[in-house]
């Protein structure tokens, strides 16, 4: 028999998933800091439309909005954010930048892995190796090849 959680305590989060409430609060804090930053720079929302879209998404979806950013926008958003004077003491903005850069690195790692899978290695082989390959026999590489 399991014991119910004590009053005032939060139920355990599902493995691999952040708590929805904390996600929303975290996103709203990021959104408020980003909004204040964009307000300080005149015309920023017009000049930096991807960042302005992220500002709205953070308010609506919480910090999970970062995970939903289309891959082709991530680099643009990171570039736009880094073009602004980020206050070092603004924790939500620093958190936003860290999470965006991590998402960008993850996207690039996935692209590199995908590119590596698509790499075709072509090498010359002897007629006997070719015949063996056609017949489905396993051959070992020649000593002069990696």
mmCIF file of N, CA and C in Angstrom:
data_model
loop_
_atom_site.group_PDB
_atom_site.id
_atom_site.type_symbol
_atom_site.label_atom_id
_atom_site.label_comp_id
_atom_site.label_asym_id
_atom_site.label_seq_id
_atom_site.Cartn_x
_atom_site.Cartn_y
_atom_site.Cartn_z
ATOM 1 N N UNK A 1 0.845 -1.183 0.000
ATOM 2 C CA UNK A 1 0.000 0.000 0.000
ATOM 3 C C UNK A 1 0.880 1.232 0.000
ATOM 4 N N UNK A 2 0.591 2.194 -0.882
ATOM 5 C CA UNK A 2 1.403 3.403 -0.951
ATOM 6 C C UNK A 2 0.841 4.466 -0.038
ATOM 7 N N UNK A 3 1.712 5.269 0.474
ATOM 8 C CA UNK A 3 1.314 6.345 1.367
ATOM 9 C C UNK A 3 1.029 7.587 0.542
ATOM 10 N N UNK A 4 -0.101 8.248 0.768
ATOM 11 C CA UNK A 4 -0.378 9.462 0.008
ATOM 12 C C UNK A 4 0.623 10.549 0.391
ATOM 13 N N UNK A 5 0.905 11.495 -0.540
ATOM 14 C CA UNK A 5 1.852 12.556 -0.221
ATOM 15 C C UNK A 5 1.342 13.395 0.939
ATOM 16 N N UNK A 6 2.266 13.886 1.728
ATOM 17 C CA UNK A 6 1.906 14.743 2.856
ATOM 18 C C UNK A 6 1.287 16.020 2.331
ATOM 19 N N UNK A 7 0.393 16.614 3.139
ATOM 20 C CA UNK A 7 -0.256 17.835 2.686
ATOM 21 C C UNK A 7 0.799 18.915 2.464
ATOM 22 N N UNK A 8 0.609 19.657 1.371
ATOM 23 C CA UNK A 8 1.559 20.722 1.052
ATOM 24 C C UNK A 8 2.721 20.248 0.188
ATOM 25 N N UNK A 9 2.897 18.936 0.075
ATOM 26 C CA UNK A 9 3.996 18.473 -0.764
ATOM 27 C C UNK A 9 3.475 18.223 -2.174
ATOM 28 N N UNK A 10 4.385 18.274 -3.151
ATOM 29 C CA UNK A 10 4.010 18.071 -4.543
ATOM 30 C C UNK A 10 4.141 16.597 -4.882
ATOM 31 N N UNK A 11 3.264 16.091 -5.733
ATOM 32 C CA UNK A 11 3.433 14.703 -6.164
ATOM 33 C C UNK A 11 4.722 14.593 -6.970
ATOM 34 N N UNK A 12 5.333 13.429 -6.947
ATOM 35 C CA UNK A 12 6.591 13.297 -7.670
ATOM 36 C C UNK A 12 6.383 13.530 -9.158
ATOM 37 N N UNK A 13 7.353 14.207 -9.776
ATOM 38 C CA UNK A 13 7.280 14.480 -11.203
ATOM 39 C C UNK A 13 7.520 13.188 -11.967
ATOM 40 N N UNK A 14 6.896 13.089 -13.119
ATOM 41 C CA UNK A 14 7.126 11.934 -13.965
ATOM 42 C C UNK A 14 8.574 11.950 -14.432
ATOM 43 N N UNK A 15 9.213 10.793 -14.533
ATOM 44 C CA UNK A 15 10.591 10.760 -14.984
ATOM 45 C C UNK A 15 10.730 11.388 -16.361
ATOM 46 N N UNK A 16 11.735 12.274 -16.492
ATOM 47 C CA UNK A 16 12.004 12.900 -17.769
ATOM 48 C C UNK A 16 11.108 14.086 -18.097
ATOM 49 N N UNK A 17 10.133 14.413 -17.258
ATOM 50 C CA UNK A 17 9.234 15.530 -17.516
ATOM 51 C C UNK A 17 9.315 16.518 -16.366
ATOM 52 N N UNK A 18 9.451 17.786 -16.716
ATOM 53 C CA UNK A 18 9.459 18.827 -15.692
ATOM 54 C C UNK A 18 8.021 19.049 -15.230
ATOM 55 N N UNK A 19 7.867 19.524 -14.038
ATOM 56 C CA UNK A 19 6.552 19.824 -13.496
ATOM 57 C C UNK A 19 5.922 20.947 -14.315
ATOM 58 N N UNK A 20 4.660 20.767 -14.738
ATOM 59 C CA UNK A 20 3.979 21.750 -15.576
ATOM 60 C C UNK A 20 3.920 23.127 -14.924
ATOM 61 N N UNK A 21 3.619 23.171 -13.656
ATOM 62 C CA UNK A 21 3.521 24.455 -12.955
ATOM 63 C C UNK A 21 4.844 25.198 -12.933
ATOM 64 N N UNK A 22 5.907 24.483 -12.625
ATOM 65 C CA UNK A 22 7.236 25.114 -12.611
ATOM 66 C C UNK A 22 7.635 25.559 -14.009
ATOM 67 N N UNK A 23 7.249 24.766 -15.003
ATOM 68 C CA UNK A 23 7.546 25.097 -16.399
ATOM 69 C C UNK A 23 6.889 26.414 -16.794
ATOM 70 N N UNK A 24 5.629 26.553 -16.411
ATOM 71 C CA UNK A 24 4.894 27.788 -16.741
ATOM 72 C C UNK A 24 5.492 28.992 -16.013
ATOM 73 N N UNK A 25 5.804 28.816 -14.749
ATOM 74 C CA UNK A 25 6.382 29.915 -13.974
ATOM 75 C C UNK A 25 7.748 30.298 -14.552
ATOM 76 N N UNK A 26 8.551 29.298 -14.835
ATOM 77 C CA UNK A 26 9.882 29.539 -15.409
ATOM 78 C C UNK A 26 9.759 30.286 -16.745
ATOM 79 N N UNK A 27 8.827 29.849 -17.573
ATOM 80 C CA UNK A 27 8.605 30.496 -18.866
ATOM 81 C C UNK A 27 8.112 31.918 -18.718
ATOM 82 N N UNK A 28 7.228 32.145 -17.755
ATOM 83 C CA UNK A 28 6.712 33.504 -17.553
ATOM 84 C C UNK A 28 7.804 34.435 -17.041
ATOM 85 N N UNK A 29 8.685 33.906 -16.179
ATOM 86 C CA UNK A 29 9.811 34.723 -15.715
ATOM 87 C C UNK A 29 10.733 35.080 -16.880
ATOM 88 N N UNK A 30 10.991 34.096 -17.742
ATOM 89 C CA UNK A 30 11.808 34.356 -18.932
ATOM 90 C C UNK A 30 11.129 35.387 -19.828
ATOM 91 N N UNK A 31 9.822 35.228 -20.001
ATOM 92 C CA UNK A 31 9.066 36.141 -20.852
ATOM 93 C C UNK A 31 9.094 37.565 -20.301
ATOM 94 N N UNK A 32 8.924 37.716 -18.989
ATOM 95 C CA UNK A 32 8.944 39.046 -18.387
ATOM 96 C C UNK A 32 10.306 39.709 -18.550
ATOM 97 N N UNK A 33 11.370 38.939 -18.344
ATOM 98 C CA UNK A 33 12.713 39.499 -18.498
ATOM 99 C C UNK A 33 12.991 39.851 -19.962
ATOM 100 N N UNK A 34 12.567 38.977 -20.872
ATOM 101 C CA UNK A 34 12.767 39.236 -22.292
ATOM 102 C C UNK A 34 11.952 40.455 -22.724
ATOM 103 N N UNK A 35 10.722 40.562 -22.231
ATOM 104 C CA UNK A 35 9.878 41.716 -22.557
ATOM 105 C C UNK A 35 10.530 43.009 -22.080
ATOM 106 N N UNK A 36 11.060 42.993 -20.871
ATOM 107 C CA UNK A 36 11.726 44.190 -20.339
ATOM 108 C C UNK A 36 12.945 44.547 -21.194
ATOM 109 N N UNK A 37 13.692 43.549 -21.607
ATOM 110 C CA UNK A 37 14.861 43.785 -22.449
ATOM 111 C C UNK A 37 14.443 44.360 -23.807
ATOM 112 N N UNK A 38 13.424 43.780 -24.417
ATOM 113 C CA UNK A 38 12.949 44.277 -25.710
ATOM 114 C C UNK A 38 12.349 45.673 -25.583
ATOM 115 N N UNK A 39 11.734 45.974 -24.437
ATOM 116 C CA UNK A 39 11.185 47.319 -24.201
ATOM 117 C C UNK A 39 12.298 48.367 -24.109
ATOM 118 N N UNK A 40 13.452 47.971 -23.566
ATOM 119 C CA UNK A 40 14.572 48.917 -23.412
ATOM 120 C C UNK A 40 15.217 49.275 -24.747
ATOM 121 N N UNK A 41 15.128 48.397 -25.720
ATOM 122 C CA UNK A 41 15.759 48.629 -27.015
ATOM 123 C C UNK A 41 14.661 49.032 -28.002
ATOM 124 N N UNK A 42 14.641 50.312 -28.373
ATOM 125 C CA UNK A 42 13.583 50.853 -29.228
ATOM 126 C C UNK A 42 13.529 50.101 -30.572
ATOM 127 N N UNK A 43 12.334 49.659 -30.955
ATOM 128 C CA UNK A 43 12.121 48.989 -32.228
ATOM 129 C C UNK A 43 12.607 47.548 -32.271
ATOM 130 N N UNK A 44 12.976 47.002 -31.124
ATOM 131 C CA UNK A 44 13.554 45.654 -31.089
ATOM 132 C C UNK A 44 12.583 44.595 -31.606
ATOM 133 N N UNK A 45 11.325 44.704 -31.267
ATOM 134 C CA UNK A 45 10.364 43.671 -31.688
ATOM 135 C C UNK A 45 10.195 43.651 -33.214
ATOM 136 N N UNK A 46 10.297 44.814 -33.837
ATOM 137 C CA UNK A 46 10.169 44.875 -35.292
ATOM 138 C C UNK A 46 11.436 44.357 -35.971
ATOM 139 N N UNK A 47 12.575 44.658 -35.405
ATOM 140 C CA UNK A 47 13.852 44.272 -36.003
ATOM 141 C C UNK A 47 14.208 42.819 -35.677
ATOM 142 N N UNK A 48 13.728 42.327 -34.545
ATOM 143 C CA UNK A 48 14.032 40.972 -34.077
ATOM 144 C C UNK A 48 12.739 40.159 -33.951
ATOM 145 N N UNK A 49 12.075 39.873 -35.072
ATOM 146 C CA UNK A 49 10.755 39.238 -35.007
ATOM 147 C C UNK A 49 10.764 37.824 -34.427
ATOM 148 N N UNK A 50 11.850 37.071 -34.619
ATOM 149 C CA UNK A 50 11.898 35.708 -34.071
ATOM 150 C C UNK A 50 11.926 35.753 -32.544
ATOM 151 N N UNK A 51 12.660 36.711 -32.017
ATOM 152 C CA UNK A 51 12.755 36.875 -30.563
ATOM 153 C C UNK A 51 11.412 37.355 -29.999
ATOM 154 N N UNK A 52 10.740 38.244 -30.733
ATOM 155 C CA UNK A 52 9.425 38.713 -30.305
ATOM 156 C C UNK A 52 8.419 37.562 -30.298
ATOM 157 N N UNK A 53 8.516 36.661 -31.276
ATOM 158 C CA UNK A 53 7.623 35.495 -31.306
ATOM 159 C C UNK A 53 7.898 34.579 -30.122
ATOM 160 N N UNK A 54 9.183 34.411 -29.785
ATOM 161 C CA UNK A 54 9.531 33.589 -28.624
ATOM 162 C C UNK A 54 8.991 34.214 -27.341
ATOM 163 N N UNK A 55 9.052 35.534 -27.247
ATOM 164 C CA UNK A 55 8.520 36.233 -26.069
ATOM 165 C C UNK A 55 7.050 35.863 -25.862
ATOM 166 N N UNK A 56 6.259 35.900 -26.924
ATOM 167 C CA UNK A 56 4.839 35.545 -26.815
ATOM 168 C C UNK A 56 4.651 34.073 -26.462
ATOM 169 N N UNK A 57 5.428 33.211 -27.096
ATOM 170 C CA UNK A 57 5.298 31.769 -26.853
ATOM 171 C C UNK A 57 5.640 31.421 -25.409
ATOM 172 N N UNK A 58 6.639 32.081 -24.845
ATOM 173 C CA UNK A 58 7.005 31.816 -23.448
ATOM 174 C C UNK A 58 5.841 32.154 -22.517
ATOM 175 N N UNK A 59 5.134 33.237 -22.803
ATOM 176 C CA UNK A 59 3.989 33.623 -21.979
ATOM 177 C C UNK A 59 2.840 32.643 -22.098
ATOM 178 N N UNK A 60 2.673 32.055 -23.276
ATOM 179 C CA UNK A 60 1.557 31.150 -23.512
ATOM 180 C C UNK A 60 1.859 29.706 -23.106
ATOM 181 N N UNK A 61 3.085 29.253 -23.380
ATOM 182 C CA UNK A 61 3.404 27.837 -23.220
ATOM 183 C C UNK A 61 4.398 27.540 -22.102
ATOM 184 N N UNK A 62 4.938 28.552 -21.482
ATOM 185 C CA UNK A 62 5.962 28.330 -20.467
ATOM 186 C C UNK A 62 7.303 28.023 -21.120
ATOM 187 N N UNK A 63 8.219 27.501 -20.337
ATOM 188 C CA UNK A 63 9.566 27.254 -20.857
ATOM 189 C C UNK A 63 9.600 26.116 -21.883
ATOM 190 N N UNK A 64 8.524 25.342 -21.963
ATOM 191 C CA UNK A 64 8.462 24.285 -22.998
ATOM 192 C C UNK A 64 8.407 24.875 -24.399
ATOM 193 N N UNK A 65 8.113 26.162 -24.498
ATOM 194 C CA UNK A 65 8.096 26.818 -25.805
ATOM 195 C C UNK A 65 9.460 26.693 -26.478
ATOM 196 N N UNK A 66 10.515 26.640 -25.683
ATOM 197 C CA UNK A 66 11.870 26.514 -26.242
ATOM 198 C C UNK A 66 12.006 25.203 -26.999
ATOM 199 N N UNK A 67 11.428 24.141 -26.462
ATOM 200 C CA UNK A 67 11.492 22.825 -27.107
ATOM 201 C C UNK A 67 10.696 22.810 -28.416
ATOM 202 N N UNK A 68 9.733 23.717 -28.538
ATOM 203 C CA UNK A 68 8.860 23.729 -29.713
ATOM 204 C C UNK A 68 9.330 24.695 -30.801
ATOM 205 N N UNK A 69 10.445 25.373 -30.564
ATOM 206 C CA UNK A 69 10.958 26.298 -31.570
ATOM 207 C C UNK A 69 11.371 25.491 -32.801
ATOM 208 N N UNK A 70 10.884 25.880 -33.975
ATOM 209 C CA UNK A 70 11.300 25.160 -35.187
ATOM 210 C C UNK A 70 12.820 25.185 -35.338
ATOM 211 N N UNK A 71 13.403 24.073 -35.738
ATOM 212 C CA UNK A 71 14.868 23.985 -35.823
ATOM 213 C C UNK A 71 15.505 25.087 -36.662
ATOM 214 N N UNK A 72 14.852 25.494 -37.732
ATOM 215 C CA UNK A 72 15.437 26.526 -38.583
ATOM 216 C C UNK A 72 15.394 27.914 -37.937
ATOM 217 N N UNK A 73 14.686 28.073 -36.837
ATOM 218 C CA UNK A 73 14.639 29.346 -36.128
ATOM 219 C C UNK A 73 15.634 29.428 -34.979
ATOM 220 N N UNK A 74 16.086 28.303 -34.467
ATOM 221 C CA UNK A 74 16.935 28.311 -33.268
ATOM 222 C C UNK A 74 18.170 29.186 -33.422
ATOM 223 N N UNK A 75 18.911 29.006 -34.500
ATOM 224 C CA UNK A 75 20.135 29.791 -34.702
ATOM 225 C C UNK A 75 19.805 31.273 -34.804
ATOM 226 N N UNK A 76 18.709 31.596 -35.473
ATOM 227 C CA UNK A 76 18.297 32.993 -35.634
ATOM 228 C C UNK A 76 17.952 33.605 -34.277
ATOM 229 N N UNK A 77 17.210 32.874 -33.462
ATOM 230 C CA UNK A 77 16.821 33.373 -32.139
ATOM 231 C C UNK A 77 18.058 33.558 -31.256
ATOM 232 N N UNK A 78 18.968 32.590 -31.285
ATOM 233 C CA UNK A 78 20.198 32.703 -30.485
ATOM 234 C C UNK A 78 21.004 33.923 -30.922
ATOM 235 N N UNK A 79 21.085 34.134 -32.217
ATOM 236 C CA UNK A 79 21.821 35.274 -32.760
ATOM 237 C C UNK A 79 21.159 36.592 -32.344
ATOM 238 N N UNK A 80 19.838 36.632 -32.450
ATOM 239 C CA UNK A 80 19.125 37.854 -32.082
ATOM 240 C C UNK A 80 19.266 38.154 -30.593
ATOM 241 N N UNK A 81 19.182 37.137 -29.763
ATOM 242 C CA UNK A 81 19.312 37.347 -28.323
ATOM 243 C C UNK A 81 20.720 37.820 -27.964
ATOM 244 N N UNK A 82 21.722 37.227 -28.595
ATOM 245 C CA UNK A 82 23.101 37.616 -28.271
ATOM 246 C C UNK A 82 23.440 39.011 -28.795
ATOM 247 N N UNK A 83 22.624 39.556 -29.706
ATOM 248 C CA UNK A 83 22.877 40.908 -30.205
ATOM 249 C C UNK A 83 22.406 41.978 -29.225
ATOM 250 N N UNK A 84 21.652 41.571 -28.225
ATOM 251 C CA UNK A 84 21.134 42.514 -27.235
ATOM 252 C C UNK A 84 22.023 42.539 -25.993
ATOM 253 N N UNK A 85 22.028 43.667 -25.280
ATOM 254 C CA UNK A 85 22.839 43.753 -24.056
ATOM 255 C C UNK A 85 22.170 43.001 -22.900
ATOM 256 N N UNK A 86 22.579 41.756 -22.675
ATOM 257 C CA UNK A 86 21.973 40.945 -21.614
ATOM 258 C C UNK A 86 22.568 41.316 -20.259
ATOM 259 N N UNK A 87 21.734 41.718 -19.319
ATOM 260 C CA UNK A 87 22.240 41.991 -17.973
ATOM 261 C C UNK A 87 22.731 40.698 -17.319
ATOM 262 N N UNK A 88 23.915 40.727 -16.752
ATOM 263 C CA UNK A 88 24.485 39.527 -16.131
ATOM 264 C C UNK A 88 23.711 39.072 -14.905
ATOM 265 N N UNK A 89 23.011 40.000 -14.260
ATOM 266 C CA UNK A 89 22.301 39.650 -13.031
ATOM 267 C C UNK A 89 20.844 39.227 -13.285
ATOM 268 N N UNK A 90 20.424 39.145 -14.534
ATOM 269 C CA UNK A 90 19.060 38.734 -14.874
ATOM 270 C C UNK A 90 19.039 37.215 -15.062
ATOM 271 N N UNK A 91 18.712 36.506 -13.999
ATOM 272 C CA UNK A 91 18.760 35.041 -14.000
ATOM 273 C C UNK A 91 17.824 34.427 -15.054
ATOM 274 N N UNK A 92 16.569 34.880 -15.189
ATOM 275 C CA UNK A 92 15.710 34.277 -16.208
ATOM 276 C C UNK A 92 16.252 34.447 -17.637
ATOM 277 N N UNK A 93 16.845 35.602 -17.931
ATOM 278 C CA UNK A 93 17.418 35.793 -19.270
ATOM 279 C C UNK A 93 18.636 34.897 -19.481
ATOM 280 N N UNK A 94 19.454 34.761 -18.447
ATOM 281 C CA UNK A 94 20.614 33.871 -18.552
ATOM 282 C C UNK A 94 20.152 32.425 -18.731
ATOM 283 N N UNK A 95 19.093 32.057 -18.017
ATOM 284 C CA UNK A 95 18.513 30.718 -18.145
ATOM 285 C C UNK A 95 17.982 30.503 -19.565
ATOM 286 N N UNK A 96 17.293 31.514 -20.094
ATOM 287 C CA UNK A 96 16.758 31.439 -21.452
ATOM 288 C C UNK A 96 17.888 31.246 -22.463
ATOM 289 N N UNK A 97 18.928 32.038 -22.334
ATOM 290 C CA UNK A 97 20.047 31.927 -23.266
ATOM 291 C C UNK A 97 20.717 30.549 -23.163
ATOM 292 N N UNK A 98 20.907 30.075 -21.956
ATOM 293 C CA UNK A 98 21.527 28.758 -21.749
ATOM 294 C C UNK A 98 20.691 27.654 -22.388
ATOM 295 N N UNK A 99 19.382 27.702 -22.184
ATOM 296 C CA UNK A 99 18.504 26.665 -22.738
ATOM 297 C C UNK A 99 18.427 26.736 -24.260
ATOM 298 N N UNK A 100 18.426 27.945 -24.814
ATOM 299 C CA UNK A 100 18.412 28.088 -26.271
ATOM 300 C C UNK A 100 19.701 27.544 -26.885
ATOM 301 N N UNK A 101 20.839 27.872 -26.269
ATOM 302 C CA UNK A 101 22.120 27.384 -26.787
ATOM 303 C C UNK A 101 22.217 25.860 -26.677
ATOM 304 N N UNK A 102 21.689 25.305 -25.589
ATOM 305 C CA UNK A 102 21.690 23.844 -25.433
ATOM 306 C C UNK A 102 20.820 23.200 -26.508
ATOM 307 N N UNK A 103 19.665 23.803 -26.791
ATOM 308 C CA UNK A 103 18.785 23.269 -27.842
ATOM 309 C C UNK A 103 19.470 23.351 -29.201
ATOM 310 N N UNK A 104 20.191 24.445 -29.435
ATOM 311 C CA UNK A 104 20.903 24.599 -30.702
ATOM 312 C C UNK A 104 22.014 23.563 -30.836
ATOM 313 N N UNK A 105 22.761 23.349 -29.747
ATOM 314 C CA UNK A 105 23.820 22.320 -29.769
ATOM 315 C C UNK A 105 23.226 20.942 -30.007
ATOM 316 N N UNK A 106 22.112 20.646 -29.371
ATOM 317 C CA UNK A 106 21.444 19.361 -29.561
ATOM 318 C C UNK A 106 20.987 19.181 -30.996
ATOM 319 N N UNK A 107 20.462 20.241 -31.586
ATOM 320 C CA UNK A 107 20.019 20.176 -32.976
ATOM 321 C C UNK A 107 21.207 19.928 -33.897
ATOM 322 N N UNK A 108 22.312 20.612 -33.646
ATOM 323 C CA UNK A 108 23.497 20.432 -34.493
ATOM 324 C C UNK A 108 24.080 19.033 -34.329
ATOM 325 N N UNK A 109 24.033 18.493 -33.113
ATOM 326 C CA UNK A 109 24.521 17.124 -32.895
ATOM 327 C C UNK A 109 23.677 16.131 -33.676
ATOM 328 N N UNK A 110 22.361 16.327 -33.664
ATOM 329 C CA UNK A 110 21.462 15.448 -34.417
ATOM 330 C C UNK A 110 21.743 15.551 -35.910
ATOM 331 N N UNK A 111 21.992 16.774 -36.395
ATOM 332 C CA UNK A 111 22.287 16.955 -37.819
ATOM 333 C C UNK A 111 23.588 16.263 -38.187
ATOM 334 N N UNK A 112 24.611 16.402 -37.332
ATOM 335 C CA UNK A 112 25.895 15.771 -37.609
ATOM 336 C C UNK A 112 25.757 14.247 -37.623
ATOM 337 N N UNK A 113 24.987 13.714 -36.692
ATOM 338 C CA UNK A 113 24.775 12.262 -36.656
ATOM 339 C C UNK A 113 24.034 11.812 -37.903
ATOM 340 N N UNK A 114 23.052 12.582 -38.302
ATOM 341 C CA UNK A 114 22.300 12.251 -39.508
ATOM 342 C C UNK A 114 23.192 12.338 -40.741
ATOM 343 N N UNK A 115 24.043 13.373 -40.785
ATOM 344 C CA UNK A 115 24.969 13.513 -41.906
ATOM 345 C C UNK A 115 25.954 12.350 -41.944
ATOM 346 N N UNK A 116 26.411 11.921 -40.775
ATOM 347 C CA UNK A 116 27.363 10.807 -40.716
ATOM 348 C C UNK A 116 26.716 9.523 -41.222
ATOM 349 N N UNK A 117 25.437 9.331 -40.929
ATOM 350 C CA UNK A 117 24.736 8.138 -41.399
ATOM 351 C C UNK A 117 24.571 8.151 -42.911
ATOM 352 N N UNK A 118 24.504 9.342 -43.485
ATOM 353 C CA UNK A 118 24.330 9.444 -44.932
ATOM 354 C C UNK A 118 25.648 9.383 -45.688
ATOM 355 N N UNK A 119 26.766 9.355 -44.993
ATOM 356 C CA UNK A 119 28.066 9.322 -45.635
ATOM 357 C C UNK A 119 28.266 7.988 -46.335
ATOM 358 N N UNK A 120 28.688 8.059 -47.564
ATOM 359 C CA UNK A 120 28.946 6.855 -48.349
ATOM 360 C C UNK A 120 30.450 6.761 -48.550
ATOM 361 N N UNK A 121 30.993 5.616 -48.245
ATOM 362 C CA UNK A 121 32.422 5.389 -48.441
ATOM 363 C C UNK A 121 32.599 4.527 -49.684
ATOM 364 N N UNK A 122 33.371 5.043 -50.599
ATOM 365 C CA UNK A 122 33.618 4.307 -51.843
ATOM 366 C C UNK A 122 35.089 3.926 -51.883
ATOM 367 N N UNK A 123 35.350 2.664 -52.197
ATOM 368 C CA UNK A 123 36.736 2.218 -52.319
ATOM 369 C C UNK A 123 36.805 1.212 -53.454
ATOM 370 N N UNK A 124 37.977 1.090 -54.003
ATOM 371 C CA UNK A 124 38.168 0.104 -55.065
ATOM 372 C C UNK A 124 38.417 -1.260 -54.432
ATOM 373 N N UNK A 125 37.877 -2.297 -55.100
ATOM 374 C CA UNK A 125 38.101 -3.658 -54.624
ATOM 375 C C UNK A 125 38.508 -4.522 -55.818
ATOM 376 N N UNK A 126 39.048 -5.650 -55.511
ATOM 377 C CA UNK A 126 39.459 -6.578 -56.575
ATOM 378 C C UNK A 126 38.236 -7.308 -57.127
ATOM 379 N N UNK A 127 38.421 -7.955 -58.263
ATOM 380 C CA UNK A 127 37.340 -8.736 -58.866
ATOM 381 C C UNK A 127 36.880 -9.850 -57.931
ATOM 382 N N UNK A 128 37.821 -10.486 -57.250
ATOM 383 C CA UNK A 128 37.442 -11.588 -56.359
ATOM 384 C C UNK A 128 36.620 -11.064 -55.170
ATOM 385 N N UNK A 129 36.966 -9.884 -54.659
ATOM 386 C CA UNK A 129 36.171 -9.295 -53.564
ATOM 387 C C UNK A 129 34.772 -8.941 -54.068
ATOM 388 N N UNK A 130 34.688 -8.430 -55.274
ATOM 389 C CA UNK A 130 33.401 -8.086 -55.866
ATOM 390 C C UNK A 130 32.540 -9.335 -56.034
ATOM 391 N N UNK A 131 33.128 -10.374 -56.553
ATOM 392 C CA UNK A 131 32.392 -11.633 -56.718
ATOM 393 C C UNK A 131 31.913 -12.167 -55.376
ATOM 394 N N UNK A 132 32.770 -12.086 -54.365
ATOM 395 C CA UNK A 132 32.402 -12.562 -53.029
ATOM 396 C C UNK A 132 31.261 -11.718 -52.455
ATOM 397 N N UNK A 133 31.302 -10.413 -52.695
ATOM 398 C CA UNK A 133 30.250 -9.529 -52.194
ATOM 399 C C UNK A 133 28.911 -9.847 -52.856
ATOM 400 N N UNK A 134 28.947 -10.106 -54.132
ATOM 401 C CA UNK A 134 27.712 -10.434 -54.849
ATOM 402 C C UNK A 134 27.126 -11.739 -54.323
ATOM 403 N N UNK A 135 27.985 -12.678 -53.986
ATOM 404 C CA UNK A 135 27.524 -13.976 -53.493
ATOM 405 C C UNK A 135 27.169 -13.924 -52.009
ATOM 406 N N UNK A 136 27.341 -12.758 -51.379
ATOM 407 C CA UNK A 136 26.977 -12.605 -49.981
ATOM 408 C C UNK A 136 28.027 -13.085 -49.012
ATOM 409 N N UNK A 137 29.227 -13.313 -49.475
ATOM 410 C CA UNK A 137 30.303 -13.755 -48.587
ATOM 411 C C UNK A 137 30.960 -12.530 -47.962
ATOM 412 N N UNK A 138 31.350 -12.666 -46.728
ATOM 413 C CA UNK A 138 32.004 -11.577 -46.014
ATOM 414 C C UNK A 138 33.469 -11.556 -46.400
ATOM 415 N N UNK A 139 33.963 -10.379 -46.711
ATOM 416 C CA UNK A 139 35.382 -10.246 -47.026
ATOM 417 C C UNK A 139 36.014 -9.295 -46.025
ATOM 418 N N UNK A 140 37.281 -9.445 -45.822
ATOM 419 C CA UNK A 140 38.000 -8.548 -44.916
ATOM 420 C C UNK A 140 38.724 -7.505 -45.748
ATOM 421 N N UNK A 141 38.858 -6.292 -45.221
ATOM 422 C CA UNK A 141 39.570 -5.254 -45.979
ATOM 423 C C UNK A 141 41.038 -5.635 -46.185
ATOM 424 N N UNK A 142 41.571 -5.128 -47.275
ATOM 425 C CA UNK A 142 42.979 -5.361 -47.552
ATOM 426 C C UNK A 142 43.825 -4.644 -46.505
ATOM 427 N N UNK A 143 45.064 -5.123 -46.235
ATOM 428 C CA UNK A 143 45.895 -4.521 -45.207
ATOM 429 C C UNK A 143 46.241 -3.053 -45.466
ATOM 430 N N UNK A 144 46.257 -2.620 -46.718
ATOM 431 C CA UNK A 144 46.627 -1.239 -47.016
ATOM 432 C C UNK A 144 45.447 -0.274 -46.861
ATOM 433 N N UNK A 145 44.268 -0.759 -46.397
ATOM 434 C CA UNK A 145 43.085 0.080 -46.223
ATOM 435 C C UNK A 145 42.688 0.097 -44.759
ATOM 436 N N UNK A 146 42.107 1.210 -44.335
ATOM 437 C CA UNK A 146 41.671 1.319 -42.932
ATOM 438 C C UNK A 146 40.503 0.439 -42.609
#
